[in-house]
Coordinates of C-alpha atoms in Angstrom, one line a residue:
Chain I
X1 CA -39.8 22.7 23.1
X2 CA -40.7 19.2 22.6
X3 CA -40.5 16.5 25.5
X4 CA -39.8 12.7 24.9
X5 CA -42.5 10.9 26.4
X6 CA -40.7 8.0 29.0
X7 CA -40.5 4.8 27.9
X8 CA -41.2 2.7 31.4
X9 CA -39.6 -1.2 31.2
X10 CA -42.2 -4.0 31.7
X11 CA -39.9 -6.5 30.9
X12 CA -36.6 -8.1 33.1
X13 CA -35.9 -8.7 29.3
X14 CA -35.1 -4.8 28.5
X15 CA -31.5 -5.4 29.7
X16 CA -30.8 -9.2 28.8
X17 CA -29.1 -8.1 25.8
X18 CA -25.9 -6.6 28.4
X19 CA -26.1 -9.9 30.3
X20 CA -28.1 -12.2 27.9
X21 CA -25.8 -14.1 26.3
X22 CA -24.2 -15.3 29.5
X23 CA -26.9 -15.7 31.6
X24 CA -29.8 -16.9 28.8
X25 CA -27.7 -20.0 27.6
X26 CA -27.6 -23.6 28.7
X27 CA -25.2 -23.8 31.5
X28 CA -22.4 -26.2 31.3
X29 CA -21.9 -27.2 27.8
X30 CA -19.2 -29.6 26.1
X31 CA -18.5 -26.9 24.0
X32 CA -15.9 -23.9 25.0
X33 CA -15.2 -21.1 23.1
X34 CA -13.2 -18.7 25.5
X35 CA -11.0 -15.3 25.1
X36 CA -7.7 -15.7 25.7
X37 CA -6.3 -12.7 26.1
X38 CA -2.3 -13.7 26.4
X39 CA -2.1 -14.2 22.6
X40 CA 0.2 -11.8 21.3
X41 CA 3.6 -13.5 21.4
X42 CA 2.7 -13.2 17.2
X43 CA 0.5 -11.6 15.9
X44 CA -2.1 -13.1 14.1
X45 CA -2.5 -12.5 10.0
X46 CA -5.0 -10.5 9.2
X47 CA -8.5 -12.5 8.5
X48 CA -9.4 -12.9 4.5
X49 CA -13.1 -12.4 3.2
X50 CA -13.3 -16.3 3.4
X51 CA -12.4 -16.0 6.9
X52 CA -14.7 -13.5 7.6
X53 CA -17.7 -15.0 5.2
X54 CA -17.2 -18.5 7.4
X55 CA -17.6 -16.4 10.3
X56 CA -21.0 -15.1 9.2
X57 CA -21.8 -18.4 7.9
X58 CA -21.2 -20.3 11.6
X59 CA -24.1 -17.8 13.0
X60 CA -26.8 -17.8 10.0
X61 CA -26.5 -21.6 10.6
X62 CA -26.6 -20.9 14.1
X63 CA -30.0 -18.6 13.5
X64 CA -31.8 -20.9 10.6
X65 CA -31.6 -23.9 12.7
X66 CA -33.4 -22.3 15.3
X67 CA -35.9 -20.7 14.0
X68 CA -36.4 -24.3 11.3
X69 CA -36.8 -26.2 15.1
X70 CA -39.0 -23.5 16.5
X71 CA -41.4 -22.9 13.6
X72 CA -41.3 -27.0 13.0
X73 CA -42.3 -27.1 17.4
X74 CA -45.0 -24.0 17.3
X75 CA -48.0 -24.2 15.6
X76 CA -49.9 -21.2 13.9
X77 CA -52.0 -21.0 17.2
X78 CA -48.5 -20.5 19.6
X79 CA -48.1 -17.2 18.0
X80 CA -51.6 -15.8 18.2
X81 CA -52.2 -16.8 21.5
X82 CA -48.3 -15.4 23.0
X83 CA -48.0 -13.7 26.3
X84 CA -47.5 -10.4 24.4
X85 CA -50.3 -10.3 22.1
X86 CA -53.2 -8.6 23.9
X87 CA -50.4 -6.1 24.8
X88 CA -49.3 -5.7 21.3
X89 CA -53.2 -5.4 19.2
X90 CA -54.4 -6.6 16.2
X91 CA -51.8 -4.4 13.9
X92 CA -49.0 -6.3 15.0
X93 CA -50.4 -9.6 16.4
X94 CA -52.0 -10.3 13.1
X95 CA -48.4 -11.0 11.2
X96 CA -46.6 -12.3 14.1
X97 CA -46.5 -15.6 12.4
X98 CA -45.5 -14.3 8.9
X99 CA -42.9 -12.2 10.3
X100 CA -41.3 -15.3 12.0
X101 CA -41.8 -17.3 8.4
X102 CA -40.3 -14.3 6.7
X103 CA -37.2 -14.4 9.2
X104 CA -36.7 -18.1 9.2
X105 CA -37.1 -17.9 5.2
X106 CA -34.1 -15.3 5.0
X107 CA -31.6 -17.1 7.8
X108 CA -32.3 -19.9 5.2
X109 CA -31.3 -17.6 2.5
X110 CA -28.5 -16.2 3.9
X111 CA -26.7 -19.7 4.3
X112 CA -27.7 -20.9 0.6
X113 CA -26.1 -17.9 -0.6
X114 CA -23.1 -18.0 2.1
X115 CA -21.9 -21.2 1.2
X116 CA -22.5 -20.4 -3.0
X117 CA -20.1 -17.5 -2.2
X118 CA -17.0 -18.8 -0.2
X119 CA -17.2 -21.9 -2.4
X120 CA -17.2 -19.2 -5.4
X121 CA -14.0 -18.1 -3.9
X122 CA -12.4 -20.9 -3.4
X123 CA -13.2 -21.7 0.1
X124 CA -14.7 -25.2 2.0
X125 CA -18.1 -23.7 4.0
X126 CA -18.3 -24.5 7.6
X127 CA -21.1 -26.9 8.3
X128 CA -24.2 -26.4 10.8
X129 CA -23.0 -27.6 14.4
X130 CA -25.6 -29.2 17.1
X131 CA -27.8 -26.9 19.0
X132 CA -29.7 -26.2 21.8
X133 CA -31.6 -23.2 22.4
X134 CA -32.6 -23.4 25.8
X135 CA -36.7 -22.2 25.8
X136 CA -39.2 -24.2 27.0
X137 CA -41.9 -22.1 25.7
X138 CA -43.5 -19.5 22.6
X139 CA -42.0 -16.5 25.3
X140 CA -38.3 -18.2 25.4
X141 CA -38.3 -19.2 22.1
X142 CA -38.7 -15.3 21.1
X143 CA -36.8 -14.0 23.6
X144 CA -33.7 -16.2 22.2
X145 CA -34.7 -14.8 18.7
X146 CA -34.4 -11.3 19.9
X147 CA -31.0 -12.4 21.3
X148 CA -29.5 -14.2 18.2
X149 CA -30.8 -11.4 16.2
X150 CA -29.1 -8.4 17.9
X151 CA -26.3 -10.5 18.5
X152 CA -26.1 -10.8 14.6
X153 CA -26.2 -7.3 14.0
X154 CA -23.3 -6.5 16.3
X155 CA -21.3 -9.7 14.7
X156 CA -22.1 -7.7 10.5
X157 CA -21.6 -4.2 12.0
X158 CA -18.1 -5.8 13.6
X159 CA -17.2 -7.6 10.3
X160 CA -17.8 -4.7 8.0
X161 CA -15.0 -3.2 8.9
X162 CA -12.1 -6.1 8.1
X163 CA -13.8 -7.3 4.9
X164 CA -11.6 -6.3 2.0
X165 CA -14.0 -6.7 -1.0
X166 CA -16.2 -3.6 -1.8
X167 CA -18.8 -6.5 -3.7
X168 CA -18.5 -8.4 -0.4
X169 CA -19.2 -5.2 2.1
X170 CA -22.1 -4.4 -0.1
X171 CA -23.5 -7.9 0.1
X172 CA -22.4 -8.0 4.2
X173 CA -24.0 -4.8 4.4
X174 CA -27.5 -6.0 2.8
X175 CA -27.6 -8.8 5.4
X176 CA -26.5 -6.3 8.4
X177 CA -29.9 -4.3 7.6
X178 CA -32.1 -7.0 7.1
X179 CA -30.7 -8.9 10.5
X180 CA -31.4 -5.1 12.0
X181 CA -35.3 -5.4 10.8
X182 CA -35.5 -8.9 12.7
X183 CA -34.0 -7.3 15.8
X184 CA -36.1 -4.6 16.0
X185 CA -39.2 -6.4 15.3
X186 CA -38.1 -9.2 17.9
X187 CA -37.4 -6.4 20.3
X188 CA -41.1 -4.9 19.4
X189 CA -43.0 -8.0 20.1
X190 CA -40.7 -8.4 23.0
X191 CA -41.9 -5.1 24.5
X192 CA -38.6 -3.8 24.5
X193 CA -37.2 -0.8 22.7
X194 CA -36.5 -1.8 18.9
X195 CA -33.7 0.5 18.2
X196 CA -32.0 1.1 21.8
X197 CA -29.1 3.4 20.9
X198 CA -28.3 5.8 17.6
X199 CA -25.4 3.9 17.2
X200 CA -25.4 -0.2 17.3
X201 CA -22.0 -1.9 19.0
X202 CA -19.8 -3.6 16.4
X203 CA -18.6 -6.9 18.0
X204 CA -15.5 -8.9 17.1
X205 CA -15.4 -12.1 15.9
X206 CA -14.1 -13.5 19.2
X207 CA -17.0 -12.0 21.3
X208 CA -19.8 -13.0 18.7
X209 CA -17.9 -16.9 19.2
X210 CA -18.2 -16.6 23.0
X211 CA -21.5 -14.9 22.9
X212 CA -22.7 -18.2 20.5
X213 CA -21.4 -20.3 22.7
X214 CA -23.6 -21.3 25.2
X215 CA -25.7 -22.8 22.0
X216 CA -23.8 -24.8 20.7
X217 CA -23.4 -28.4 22.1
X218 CA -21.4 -29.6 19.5
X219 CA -19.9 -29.2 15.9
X220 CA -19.6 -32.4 14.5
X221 CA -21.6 -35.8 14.9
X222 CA -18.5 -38.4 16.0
X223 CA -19.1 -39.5 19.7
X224 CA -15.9 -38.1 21.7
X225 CA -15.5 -35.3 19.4
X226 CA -15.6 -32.1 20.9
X227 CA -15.6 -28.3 18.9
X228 CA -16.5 -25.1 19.0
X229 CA -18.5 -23.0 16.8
X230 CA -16.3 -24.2 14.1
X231 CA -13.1 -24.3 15.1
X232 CA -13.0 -28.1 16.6
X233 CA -10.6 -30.1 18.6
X234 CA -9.9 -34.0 17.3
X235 CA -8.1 -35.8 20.1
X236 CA -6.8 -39.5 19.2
X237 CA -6.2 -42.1 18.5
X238 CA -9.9 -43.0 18.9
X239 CA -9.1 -46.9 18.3
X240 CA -6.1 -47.7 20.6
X241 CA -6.8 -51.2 20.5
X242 CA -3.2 -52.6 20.6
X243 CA -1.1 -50.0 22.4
X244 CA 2.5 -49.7 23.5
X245 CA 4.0 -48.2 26.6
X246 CA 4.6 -44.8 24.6
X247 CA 1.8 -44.0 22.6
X248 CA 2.1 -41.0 19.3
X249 CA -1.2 -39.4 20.8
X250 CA -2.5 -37.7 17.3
X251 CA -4.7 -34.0 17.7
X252 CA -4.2 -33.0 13.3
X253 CA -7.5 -33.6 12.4
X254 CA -8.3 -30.7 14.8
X255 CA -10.1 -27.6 12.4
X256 CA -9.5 -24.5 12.7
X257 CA -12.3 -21.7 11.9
X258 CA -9.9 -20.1 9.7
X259 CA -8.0 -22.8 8.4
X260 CA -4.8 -21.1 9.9
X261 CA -2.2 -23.3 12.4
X262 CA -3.7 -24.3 15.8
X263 CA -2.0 -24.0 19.1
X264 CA -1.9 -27.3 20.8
X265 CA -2.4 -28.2 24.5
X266 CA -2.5 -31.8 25.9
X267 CA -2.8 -32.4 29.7
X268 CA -3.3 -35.8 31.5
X269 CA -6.4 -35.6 32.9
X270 CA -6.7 -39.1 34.9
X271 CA -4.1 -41.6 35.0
X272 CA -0.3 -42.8 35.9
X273 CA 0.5 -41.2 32.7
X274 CA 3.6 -38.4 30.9
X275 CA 3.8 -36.6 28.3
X276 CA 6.0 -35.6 26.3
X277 CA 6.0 -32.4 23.5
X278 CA 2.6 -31.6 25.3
X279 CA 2.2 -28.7 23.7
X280 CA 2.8 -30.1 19.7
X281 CA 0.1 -31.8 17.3
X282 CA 1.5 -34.7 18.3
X283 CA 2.8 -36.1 21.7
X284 CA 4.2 -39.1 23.1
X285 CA 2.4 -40.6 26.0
X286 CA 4.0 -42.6 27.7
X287 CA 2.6 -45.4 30.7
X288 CA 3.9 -45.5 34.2
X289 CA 1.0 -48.2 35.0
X290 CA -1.6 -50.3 33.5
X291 CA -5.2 -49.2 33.4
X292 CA -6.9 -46.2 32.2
X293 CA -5.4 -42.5 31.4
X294 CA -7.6 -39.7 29.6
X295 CA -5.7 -37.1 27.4
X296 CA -7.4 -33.7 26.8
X297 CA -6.4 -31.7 24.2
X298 CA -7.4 -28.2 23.8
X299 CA -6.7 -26.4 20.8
X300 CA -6.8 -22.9 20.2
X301 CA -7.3 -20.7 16.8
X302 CA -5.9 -17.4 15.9
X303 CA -8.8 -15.3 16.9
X304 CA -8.4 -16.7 20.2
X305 CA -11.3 -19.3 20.5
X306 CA -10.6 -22.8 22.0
X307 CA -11.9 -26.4 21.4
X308 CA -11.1 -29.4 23.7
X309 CA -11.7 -33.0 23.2
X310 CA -10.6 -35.9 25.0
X311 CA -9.7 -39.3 24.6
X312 CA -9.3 -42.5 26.7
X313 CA -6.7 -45.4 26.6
X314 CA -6.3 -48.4 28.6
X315 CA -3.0 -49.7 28.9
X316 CA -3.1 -53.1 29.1
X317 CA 0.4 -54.2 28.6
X318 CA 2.6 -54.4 26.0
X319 CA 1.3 -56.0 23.1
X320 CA -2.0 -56.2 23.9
Chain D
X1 CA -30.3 2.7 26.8
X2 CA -30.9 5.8 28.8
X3 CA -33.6 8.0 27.5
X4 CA -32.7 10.8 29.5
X5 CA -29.9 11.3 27.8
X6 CA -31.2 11.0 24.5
X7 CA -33.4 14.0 25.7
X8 CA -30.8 16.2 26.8
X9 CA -29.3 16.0 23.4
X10 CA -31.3 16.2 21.5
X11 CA -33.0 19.4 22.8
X12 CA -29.6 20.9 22.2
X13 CA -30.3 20.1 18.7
X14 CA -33.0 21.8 17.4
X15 CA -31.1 24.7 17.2
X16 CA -29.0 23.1 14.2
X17 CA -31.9 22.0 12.7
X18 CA -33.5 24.9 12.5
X19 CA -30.8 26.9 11.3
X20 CA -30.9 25.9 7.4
X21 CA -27.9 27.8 5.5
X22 CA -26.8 25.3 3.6
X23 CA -27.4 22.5 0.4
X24 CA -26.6 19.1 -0.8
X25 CA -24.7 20.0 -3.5
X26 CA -21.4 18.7 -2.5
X27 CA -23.2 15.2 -3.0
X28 CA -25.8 16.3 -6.3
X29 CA -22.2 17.5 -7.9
X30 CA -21.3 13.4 -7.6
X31 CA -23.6 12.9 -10.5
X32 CA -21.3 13.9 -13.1
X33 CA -18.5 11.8 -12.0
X34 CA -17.4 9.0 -13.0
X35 CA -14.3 8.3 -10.4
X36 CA -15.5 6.5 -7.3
X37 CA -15.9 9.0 -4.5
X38 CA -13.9 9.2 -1.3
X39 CA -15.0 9.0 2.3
X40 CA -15.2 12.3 3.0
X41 CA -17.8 12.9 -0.3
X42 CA -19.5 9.6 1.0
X43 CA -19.8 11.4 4.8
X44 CA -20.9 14.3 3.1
X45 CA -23.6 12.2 1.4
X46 CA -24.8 10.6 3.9
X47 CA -25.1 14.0 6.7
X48 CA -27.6 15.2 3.6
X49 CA -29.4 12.4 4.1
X50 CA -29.7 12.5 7.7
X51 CA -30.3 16.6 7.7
X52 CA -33.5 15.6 5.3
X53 CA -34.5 12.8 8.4
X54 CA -33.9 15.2 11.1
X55 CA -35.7 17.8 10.0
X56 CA -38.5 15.5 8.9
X57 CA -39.2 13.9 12.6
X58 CA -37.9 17.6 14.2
X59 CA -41.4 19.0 12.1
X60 CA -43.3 16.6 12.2
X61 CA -43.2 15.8 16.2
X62 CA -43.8 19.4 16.6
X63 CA -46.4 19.7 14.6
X64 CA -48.4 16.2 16.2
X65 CA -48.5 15.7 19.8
X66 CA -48.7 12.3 21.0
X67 CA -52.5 13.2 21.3
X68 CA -52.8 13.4 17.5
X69 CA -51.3 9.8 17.4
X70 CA -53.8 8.7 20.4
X71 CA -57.0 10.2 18.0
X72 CA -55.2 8.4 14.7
X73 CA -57.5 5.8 13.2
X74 CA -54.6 3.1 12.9
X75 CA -54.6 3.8 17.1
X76 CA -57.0 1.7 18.0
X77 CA -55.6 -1.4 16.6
X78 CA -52.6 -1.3 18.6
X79 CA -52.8 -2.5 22.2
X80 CA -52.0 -0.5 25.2
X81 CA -48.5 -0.9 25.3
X82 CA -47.5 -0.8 21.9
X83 CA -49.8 2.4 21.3
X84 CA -48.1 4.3 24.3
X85 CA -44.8 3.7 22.7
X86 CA -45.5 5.0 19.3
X87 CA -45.1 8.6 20.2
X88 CA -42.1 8.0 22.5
X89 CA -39.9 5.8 20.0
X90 CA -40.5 8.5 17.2
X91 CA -39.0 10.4 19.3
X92 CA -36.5 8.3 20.2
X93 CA -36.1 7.9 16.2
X94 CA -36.3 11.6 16.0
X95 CA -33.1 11.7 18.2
X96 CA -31.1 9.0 16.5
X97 CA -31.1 10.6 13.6
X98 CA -30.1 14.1 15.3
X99 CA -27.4 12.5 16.7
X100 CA -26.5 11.3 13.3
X101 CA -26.4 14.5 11.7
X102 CA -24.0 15.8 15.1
X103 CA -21.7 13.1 14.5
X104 CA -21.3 13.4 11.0
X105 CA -20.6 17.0 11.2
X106 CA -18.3 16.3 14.1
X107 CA -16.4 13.7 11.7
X108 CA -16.3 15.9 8.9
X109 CA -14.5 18.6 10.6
X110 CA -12.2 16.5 12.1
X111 CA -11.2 15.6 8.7
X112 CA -10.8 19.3 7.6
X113 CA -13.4 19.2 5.4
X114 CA -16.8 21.3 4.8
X115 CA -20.2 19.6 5.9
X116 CA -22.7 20.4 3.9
X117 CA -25.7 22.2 5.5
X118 CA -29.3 21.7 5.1
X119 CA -31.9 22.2 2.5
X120 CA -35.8 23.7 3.3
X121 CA -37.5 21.0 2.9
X122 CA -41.2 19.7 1.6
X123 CA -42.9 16.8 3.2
X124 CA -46.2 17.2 2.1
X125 CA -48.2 14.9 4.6
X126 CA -51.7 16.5 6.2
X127 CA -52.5 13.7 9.1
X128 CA -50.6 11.5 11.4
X129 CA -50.8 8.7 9.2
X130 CA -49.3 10.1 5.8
X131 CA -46.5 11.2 8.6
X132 CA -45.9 7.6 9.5
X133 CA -46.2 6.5 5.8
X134 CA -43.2 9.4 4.7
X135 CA -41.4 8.3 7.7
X136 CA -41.6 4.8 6.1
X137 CA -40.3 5.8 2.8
X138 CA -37.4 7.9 4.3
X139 CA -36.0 5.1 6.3
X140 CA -36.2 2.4 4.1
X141 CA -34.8 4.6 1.5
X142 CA -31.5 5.5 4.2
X143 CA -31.0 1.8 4.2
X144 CA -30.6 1.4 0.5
X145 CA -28.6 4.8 0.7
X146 CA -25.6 3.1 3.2
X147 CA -26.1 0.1 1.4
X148 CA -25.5 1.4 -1.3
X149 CA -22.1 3.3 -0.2
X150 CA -20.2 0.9 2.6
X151 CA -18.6 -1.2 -0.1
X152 CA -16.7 2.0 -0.9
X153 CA -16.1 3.2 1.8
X154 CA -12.1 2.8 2.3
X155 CA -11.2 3.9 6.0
X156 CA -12.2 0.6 8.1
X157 CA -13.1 2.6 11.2
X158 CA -15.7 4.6 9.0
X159 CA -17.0 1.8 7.2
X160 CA -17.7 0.2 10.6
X161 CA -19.2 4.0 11.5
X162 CA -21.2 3.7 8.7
X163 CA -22.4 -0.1 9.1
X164 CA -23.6 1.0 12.7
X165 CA -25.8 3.7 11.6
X166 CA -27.2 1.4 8.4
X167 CA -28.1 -1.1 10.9
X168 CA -30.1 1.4 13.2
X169 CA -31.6 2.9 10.1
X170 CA -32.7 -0.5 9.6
X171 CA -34.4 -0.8 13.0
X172 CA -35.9 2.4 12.1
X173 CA -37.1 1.0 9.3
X174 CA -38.6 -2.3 10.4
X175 CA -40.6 -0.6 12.9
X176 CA -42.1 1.6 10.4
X177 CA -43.1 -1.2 7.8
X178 CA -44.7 -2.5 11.0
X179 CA -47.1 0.3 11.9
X180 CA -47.2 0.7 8.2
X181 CA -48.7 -3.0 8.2
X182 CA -45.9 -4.6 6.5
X183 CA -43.3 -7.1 6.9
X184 CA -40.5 -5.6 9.0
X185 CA -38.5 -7.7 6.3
X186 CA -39.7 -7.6 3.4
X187 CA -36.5 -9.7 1.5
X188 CA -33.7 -11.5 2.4
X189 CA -31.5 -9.1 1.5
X190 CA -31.8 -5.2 1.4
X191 CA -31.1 -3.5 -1.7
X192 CA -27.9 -1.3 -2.1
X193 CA -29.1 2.1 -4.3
X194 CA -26.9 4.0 -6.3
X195 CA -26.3 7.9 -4.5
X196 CA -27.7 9.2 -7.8
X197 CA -31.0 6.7 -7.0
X198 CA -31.0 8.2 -3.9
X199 CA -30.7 11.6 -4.9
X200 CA -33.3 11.4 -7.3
X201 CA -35.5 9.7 -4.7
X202 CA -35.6 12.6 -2.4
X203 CA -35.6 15.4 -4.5
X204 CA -39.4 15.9 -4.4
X205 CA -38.6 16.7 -0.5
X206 CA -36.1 19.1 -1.1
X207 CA -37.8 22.6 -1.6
X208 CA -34.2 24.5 -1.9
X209 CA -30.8 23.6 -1.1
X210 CA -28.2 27.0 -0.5
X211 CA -25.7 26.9 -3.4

């Protein structure tokens, strides 16, 4: 009878992917994306293929602008002289660099033809949020790759299962396996095991969101903005130069991922300040004093996720 | 990821392996037809496929000892670490797709229908390195097989069954290009192949399938 040989860990990295994505990220962001598990008082519609193609879209932009950053930040010479190539020999060290190219090539790919396809159907893309990846050297920046790549595996192998075209699972499917290749290779390089279990874990939506997270810092340029992956949280108004005592506070420009209503939450965060219909789109503060109050709204999309953003106004007075 | 267990299991699978009683030709009769077929044909398709990989990596690994991979000429271009591992994630592969062919059987019946059983088969390879360059061909050819098969698949829960298999066929199949010296991605996107592609792919390793 045959034995399997033992495959010893050298590498604290072996079990990031259980803990990674909360432990690997960049600590206190702007950005939260967080379960909530109290949702059911009604129950969500089920996701469309635009839904579900946005969803895929928010990570590939997620995974091409890191690996456009990293191979703009490494040189030819950071890959053949990583940490792990006199472990890995000449087979393998040899293409390290092509095999990134190749990967950042197809993340690239897989947004092109993303956003061709849900505007194909009808549907406005998602755009590319801000990042940050966290490394501070060649051995971060591929242990996040190996991260964002077996995170994008579980995020297909999740999705597969709710998308209702047969052309789109094909096409969803043809990006699962090729995301699986990059794992496996990151995994390789990062002398871990490349294919860990006979099975890989299908992942909803709303874990992939948390578990991306921790990169994102945020989704859309305007100062005072905040937003998650792509569902984003618009508090205003931003320009409150002549205010009254009550105050419309306005949170509609606030996105959704999947274009479907938002659930609204203001709160006074600082201030002699009320509210009133705190938990509409659009609440009346009202001023017990002059001086500063800051609003937070937090908004929170049918899959769960939540955005905040905030926004300040002085109360000078009426009229002023 | 506990190896241990993946050896326990998969010692309780040679058994199966060896036992070949049955055909593929459930899945050859699919040919013919021009209705789309239904998960259970799909299930049945794809345990044929992973009866031809088990057996494949069930022979070969007990035919080559991780000694014949150490004396390999392609050995010595690997470093220490990745050359010890070679043996061990065959193996590990070796199990996977044992496990496969367990839970696709298992499925099946639960389903009431008949899984089909395997052929004899003919890999024609003479050293370690035509093993590794077969192995290549089989699992990139399983990931144009479930690629070419999801988007048909109707039950959610199996299509998600099926997408989490493709994916580690794709592992598989990366790490293979790589001792192969390739690209463990060759494209963007993997191509989806039709089941009579696929069929007519690995017929050469099919000596004789049980009618």
């Amino acid at each position: 009878m045959e034995t399997t040989p033992q495959i010893h860990p050298r590498s604290s990295r072996r079990n990031f992917f259980t803990t990674g994505a909360l432990t690997l990220g960049i600590g206190a962001s702007a950005v939260t994306i967080t379960g909530r598990p109290a949702l059911a008082q009604t129950a969500p519609a089920p996701v469309t293929d635009i839904d579900i193609l946005n969803f895929a879209l928010t990570l590939e932009h997620l995974e091409a602008a890191f690996y456009n950053q990293g191979l703009t930040r490494f040189a030819a010479s950071d890959f053949t002289g990583a940490s792990f190539v006199p472990l890995v020999g000449t087979l393998i060290s040899a293409t390290v660099f092509d095999n990134f190219k190749a990967i950042r090539d197809h993340e690239n790919v897989h947004v092109e033809t993303l956003k061709t396809t849900i505007r194909s159907l009808g549907g406005v893309p998602v755009d590319p949020c801000q990042y940050n990846f966290g490394y501070t050297n060649f051995d971060g920046f591929v242990a996040v790759a190996a991260l964002l790549e077996n995170t994008g595996v579980m995020a297909y192998d999740g999705a597969l299962g709710l998308i209702q075209s047969p052309a789109l699972r094909t096409a969803g499917a043809t990006i699962a396996t090729v995301e699986a290749r990059h794992a496996a290779y990151l995994n390789l390089i990062s002398l871990t095991i490349p294919f860990p279990a006979a099975f890989d874990t299908a992942k909803t939506m709303q874990e992939i969101l948390a578990a991306a997270a921790p990169f994102i810092t945020s989704c859309i340029a305007t100062p005072g903005v905040g937003g998650g992956a792509t569902t984003r949280a618009v508090a205003g108004p931003k320009d409150a130069s002549t205010i009254q005592q009550f105050l419309l506070l306005d949170g509609t420009a606030s996105v959704a991922f999947d274009a479907r209503p938002l659930r609204y939450a203001w709160t006074v965060l600082s201030g002699n300040a009320g509210l009133t219909g705190a938990t509409t789109a659009t609440p009346t503060a009202q001023f017990l004093l002059f001086g500063p109050a800051v609003f937070e709204l937090t908004v929170t999309d049918s899959a769960g996720g939540t955005a905040k953003d905030t926004v300040t106004i002085n109360y000078a007075g009426n009229g002023k | 990821m506990n190896l241990e267990t993946n050896r326990t299991t998969q010692d309780g699978v040679s058994a199966v392996a060896v036992a070949v009683v049955g055909g593929m030709i459930a899945a050859t009769a699919l040919d013919a037809q021009t209705r789309p077929p239904t998960d259970l044909e799909i299930l049945n398709y794809a345990l044929s496929l992973e009866h031809l990989e088990a057996a494949f990596y069930n022979q070969g690994l007990r035919q080559y000892s991780s000694s014949d991979f150490a004396q390999a000429p392609f050995f010595a271009k690997l470093g220490d670490v990745t050359a010890n591992e070679v043996y061990a994630y065959l193996s590990l592969i070796r199990s996977h797709e044992n496990t496969h062919v367990r839970s696709l059987v298992a499925a099946l019946r639960s389903f009431g229908a008949t899984p089909v059983s395997p052929c004899t088969y003919n890999f024609s390879y003479s050293s370690v390195e035509d093993f590794l360059k077969v192995a290549q061909t089989l699992e990139n050819t399983g990931v144009m097989a479930y690629n070419g098969v999801i988007g048909m698949i109707n039950s959610p829960s199996i299509r998600t069954t099926a997408a989490t298999i493709a994916t580690v066929e794709g592992r598989h199949a990366g790490y293979l290009n790589v001792l192969n010296n390739g690209l463990a991605a060759p494209a963007a996107f993997d191509a989806p192949r039709t089941m009579a592609e696929i069929l007519a792919a690995i017929a050469p390793f099919s000596r004789s399938c049980p009618a």
